[in-house]
Amino acid sequence: MTVITRFAPSPTGMLHLGGARTALFCYLFSKHMGGQFLLRVEDTDRERSTPEATQAILNGMRWLGLAWDGDVVYQSRNQARHAAVVQQLLDAGKAYRCYASPEELEEMRASAMAAGLSPRYDGRWRDPAPNTPIPDRPPAIRLRAPQTGSTVVNDLIQGRIEVDNSQLDDMVLLRSDGTPTYMLSVVVDDHDMNITHVIRGADHLTNSFRQVQLYQAMGWPIPEFGHIPLIHGNDGQKLSKRHGAMGLDAYRAMGILPMAMRNYLLRLGWGHGDDEIISDAQAIEWFDLSGVGKAPARYDLDKLLYLNSHYMKQLPPDALMQALQPFLAEWKQERFGQPLLPDDLARVQALLPALLQRAQTLVELTEGSDFLLNPHRPTPDEAAAAKLAEANSAGVLSALANRFDQRQPTAAADFESTVKELANDLGKKMPEVAMPLRAALTGRLQSPAVGETCAALGLQRVLERLRAA
RNA sequence: GUCCCCUUCGUCUAGAGGCCUAGGACACUACCCUUUCAAGGUAGCGACACGGGUUCGAAUCCCGUAGGGGACGCCA
């Protein structure tokens, strides 16, 4: 039998790390098994679902590189089918109409709590006494769930879990307004889509017992379940806006590469021996649910950044430049009000290997390229300004300008040897000459080696900046 | 409150009774390299939550305790 998995987000917000990892695991598992990976948007909550969120999820999936098979399924379009299933259940006596009011339900929960039980519906409309007056309001439809015995889920990750049926109440299938609930919709859609493996966050674990009861009521085969532990924030608390629950788009904006994100997410909760850097092909070859741990994992930005810098260095220069270009263009436009030119790209690419050692994200790479994009001499930061203000700086810089003018260096090595030669002639140590030079060219005290820096800038700009300093 | 789950270095993990004086990676520290900052190299710091069993032998099995998490909606 072909394995079919699905990722089923509800479009009520951005696609965040937890969802992205679930999607990745579903994807890898199906590919590993030679199966299919489907995408279903659970948009049955018309209050909270938005087209923007749907779009954000789709974009996030594409950016992460998780291609789904077939068309996206929109759950809201299956409502008639969901209602029809409930009718079947009603006809078979496996579901019933419940007229309890919200206030009554609230009371039931409160009294159950007070009695030391878990809050739940008491089943009063399951078998109403004869002649019970029917309230003048439309009923919700509930599943007539077994009240004795137990329900078992053999979870591929969590293991065998058994819950006493007395803990589970009769869940609502159809609301009083006739719309299907999530519990009903997932089961019907998963069945109709022939999902063989339901892989989702562990927050759904307890839901699966009720869902199993529904499968049983319909006489449908029960899929395999795999509940992935949740991701926690830095502080061990549930992932929230504060730490990491940023949408995937935020990571893209900070210059994270999709492959780095994939590798990071893969290693969060899953391991394969001592392997850390894992290619997509290896991920598909190695991934299995038995390698997924049971404990929740914490989100750690440092490791993501490390992986990102690794993949930036690994990327062929052309591909890196292509990924970097939009960031450079935005930087130049916003800072200097000018469009990015082919010349800019050439300068950045020339210095790319050196720049790469000093950046963990595309944004940092762009920051490091600032002096190459700046049409003028960069305004020195505090430390650079102090260096330039030192007594011997002005003299060194004009001597440097004269010497460069005289030697006409072009290659990094030529610039470097010229600087060394001058330092020697002046009886100064290398840093005494190199640091003012760096400050004049880049406005900072940190930059790639001065030879490379000069060469990337070109003699003309170097002279301009030295004379303007 | 009730039910369910989890617990190896700060973090992600390896470990499926002897291979473990517990391995790798990130982070951190030191040194090397060096014109700055990095990168790189080398070394170091650092964990089996606790208490009982079972066993010749336990990080690995069992039972408690503590701590953490999740679920208990006519949300998904």
mmCIF file of C-alpha atoms (C1' of nucleotides) in Angstrom, chain A residues 10 42 45 48 100 109 113 116 119 158 167 172 175-176 182 203 206-207 238 267 269 274 276 294-295 298 303 306 313 357-358 430 438 445-447 449, chain B residues 1-8 10-16 23-28 34-40 68-76:
data_model
loop_
_atom_site.group_PDB
_atom_site.id
_atom_site.type_symbol
_atom_site.label_atom_id
_atom_site.label_comp_id
_atom_site.label_asym_id
_atom_site.label_seq_id
_atom_site.Cartn_x
_atom_site.Cartn_y
_atom_site.Cartn_z
ATOM 1 C CA SER A 10 -5.350 25.974 9.788
ATOM 2 C CA GLU A 42 -8.272 23.418 7.450
ATOM 3 C CA ASP A 45 -13.266 28.213 11.203
ATOM 4 C CA ARG A 48 -10.391 33.131 12.113
ATOM 5 C CA ALA A 100 -27.970 21.249 25.877
ATOM 6 C CA ARG A 109 -17.974 21.140 33.340
ATOM 7 C CA MET A 113 -14.421 19.558 38.063
ATOM 8 C CA GLY A 116 -12.682 15.664 40.851
ATOM 9 C CA PRO A 119 -14.688 18.498 32.718
ATOM 10 C CA GLN A 158 4.685 7.813 21.434
ATOM 11 C CA GLN A 167 -12.618 9.682 30.365
ATOM 12 C CA VAL A 172 -19.935 17.264 18.965
ATOM 13 C CA ARG A 175 -22.735 22.325 15.528
ATOM 14 C CA SER A 176 -26.237 23.572 16.060
ATOM 15 C CA TYR A 182 -12.817 19.901 13.354
ATOM 16 C CA ASP A 203 -0.954 18.627 20.975
ATOM 17 C CA THR A 206 -5.473 13.220 23.067
ATOM 18 C CA ASN A 207 -7.717 14.176 20.181
ATOM 19 C CA LYS A 238 5.695 27.159 24.873
ATOM 20 C CA ARG A 267 17.768 17.819 13.720
ATOM 21 C CA GLY A 269 13.735 16.143 17.594
ATOM 22 C CA ASP A 274 26.453 11.730 14.924
ATOM 23 C CA GLU A 276 24.759 17.004 11.771
ATOM 24 C CA LYS A 294 9.481 11.761 22.590
ATOM 25 C CA ALA A 295 10.598 14.789 24.536
ATOM 26 C CA ARG A 298 13.952 23.833 22.507
ATOM 27 C CA LYS A 303 22.554 26.572 15.877
ATOM 28 C CA TYR A 306 25.708 28.194 12.417
ATOM 29 C CA LYS A 313 29.808 28.939 2.297
ATOM 30 C CA GLN A 357 33.827 34.446 6.736
ATOM 31 C CA ARG A 358 32.234 37.353 8.553
ATOM 32 C CA MET A 430 51.698 47.222 9.964
ATOM 33 C CA ARG A 438 40.678 50.431 6.880
ATOM 34 C CA LEU A 445 37.791 48.976 12.211
ATOM 35 C CA GLN A 446 36.800 45.521 11.093
ATOM 36 C CA SER A 447 36.872 44.434 7.496
ATOM 37 C CA ALA A 449 42.258 42.129 4.862
ATOM 38 C "C1'" G B 1 -8.728 19.593 39.140
ATOM 39 C "C1'" U B 2 -8.806 15.035 35.762
ATOM 40 C "C1'" C B 3 -6.371 12.193 31.950
ATOM 41 C "C1'" C B 4 -2.040 11.427 28.885
ATOM 42 C "C1'" C B 5 3.101 12.118 27.848
ATOM 43 C "C1'" C B 6 8.184 13.468 28.835
ATOM 44 C "C1'" U B 7 13.171 13.846 31.810
ATOM 45 C "C1'" U B 8 21.472 12.263 28.988
ATOM 46 C "C1'" G B 10 23.455 25.563 28.881
ATOM 47 C "C1'" U B 11 20.962 23.754 23.874
ATOM 48 C "C1'" C B 12 20.068 19.795 19.901
ATOM 49 C "C1'" U B 13 21.224 14.873 20.263
ATOM 50 C "C1'" A B 14 24.143 9.510 20.158
ATOM 51 C "C1'" G B 15 23.135 5.577 23.352
ATOM 52 C "C1'" A B 16 18.052 0.000 22.450
ATOM 53 C "C1'" G B 23 30.157 10.076 21.940
ATOM 54 C "C1'" G B 24 29.031 14.237 18.328
ATOM 55 C "C1'" A B 25 27.255 19.267 17.188
ATOM 56 C "C1'" C B 26 26.011 24.470 18.686
ATOM 57 C "C1'" A B 27 27.326 27.816 22.515
ATOM 58 C "C1'" C B 28 31.266 28.989 26.015
ATOM 59 C "C1'" U B 34 47.012 36.735 12.128
ATOM 60 C "C1'" U B 35 47.520 43.943 9.796
ATOM 61 C "C1'" U B 36 41.624 44.304 12.413
ATOM 62 C "C1'" C B 37 37.241 41.419 12.865
ATOM 63 C "C1'" A B 38 36.203 36.861 11.480
ATOM 64 C "C1'" A B 39 37.024 32.082 9.572
ATOM 65 C "C1'" G B 40 40.087 27.853 10.481
ATOM 66 C "C1'" G B 68 8.270 19.920 32.813
ATOM 67 C "C1'" G B 69 4.741 19.603 28.846
ATOM 68 C "C1'" G B 70 0.051 18.557 26.414
ATOM 69 C "C1'" A B 71 -5.223 17.779 26.366
ATOM 70 C "C1'" C B 72 -9.853 18.413 28.585
ATOM 71 C "C1'" G B 73 -14.699 23.897 23.382
ATOM 72 C "C1'" C B 74 -20.984 23.794 19.366
ATOM 73 C "C1'" C B 75 -11.406 26.417 18.089
ATOM 74 C "C1'" A B 76 -8.418 24.005 14.905
#
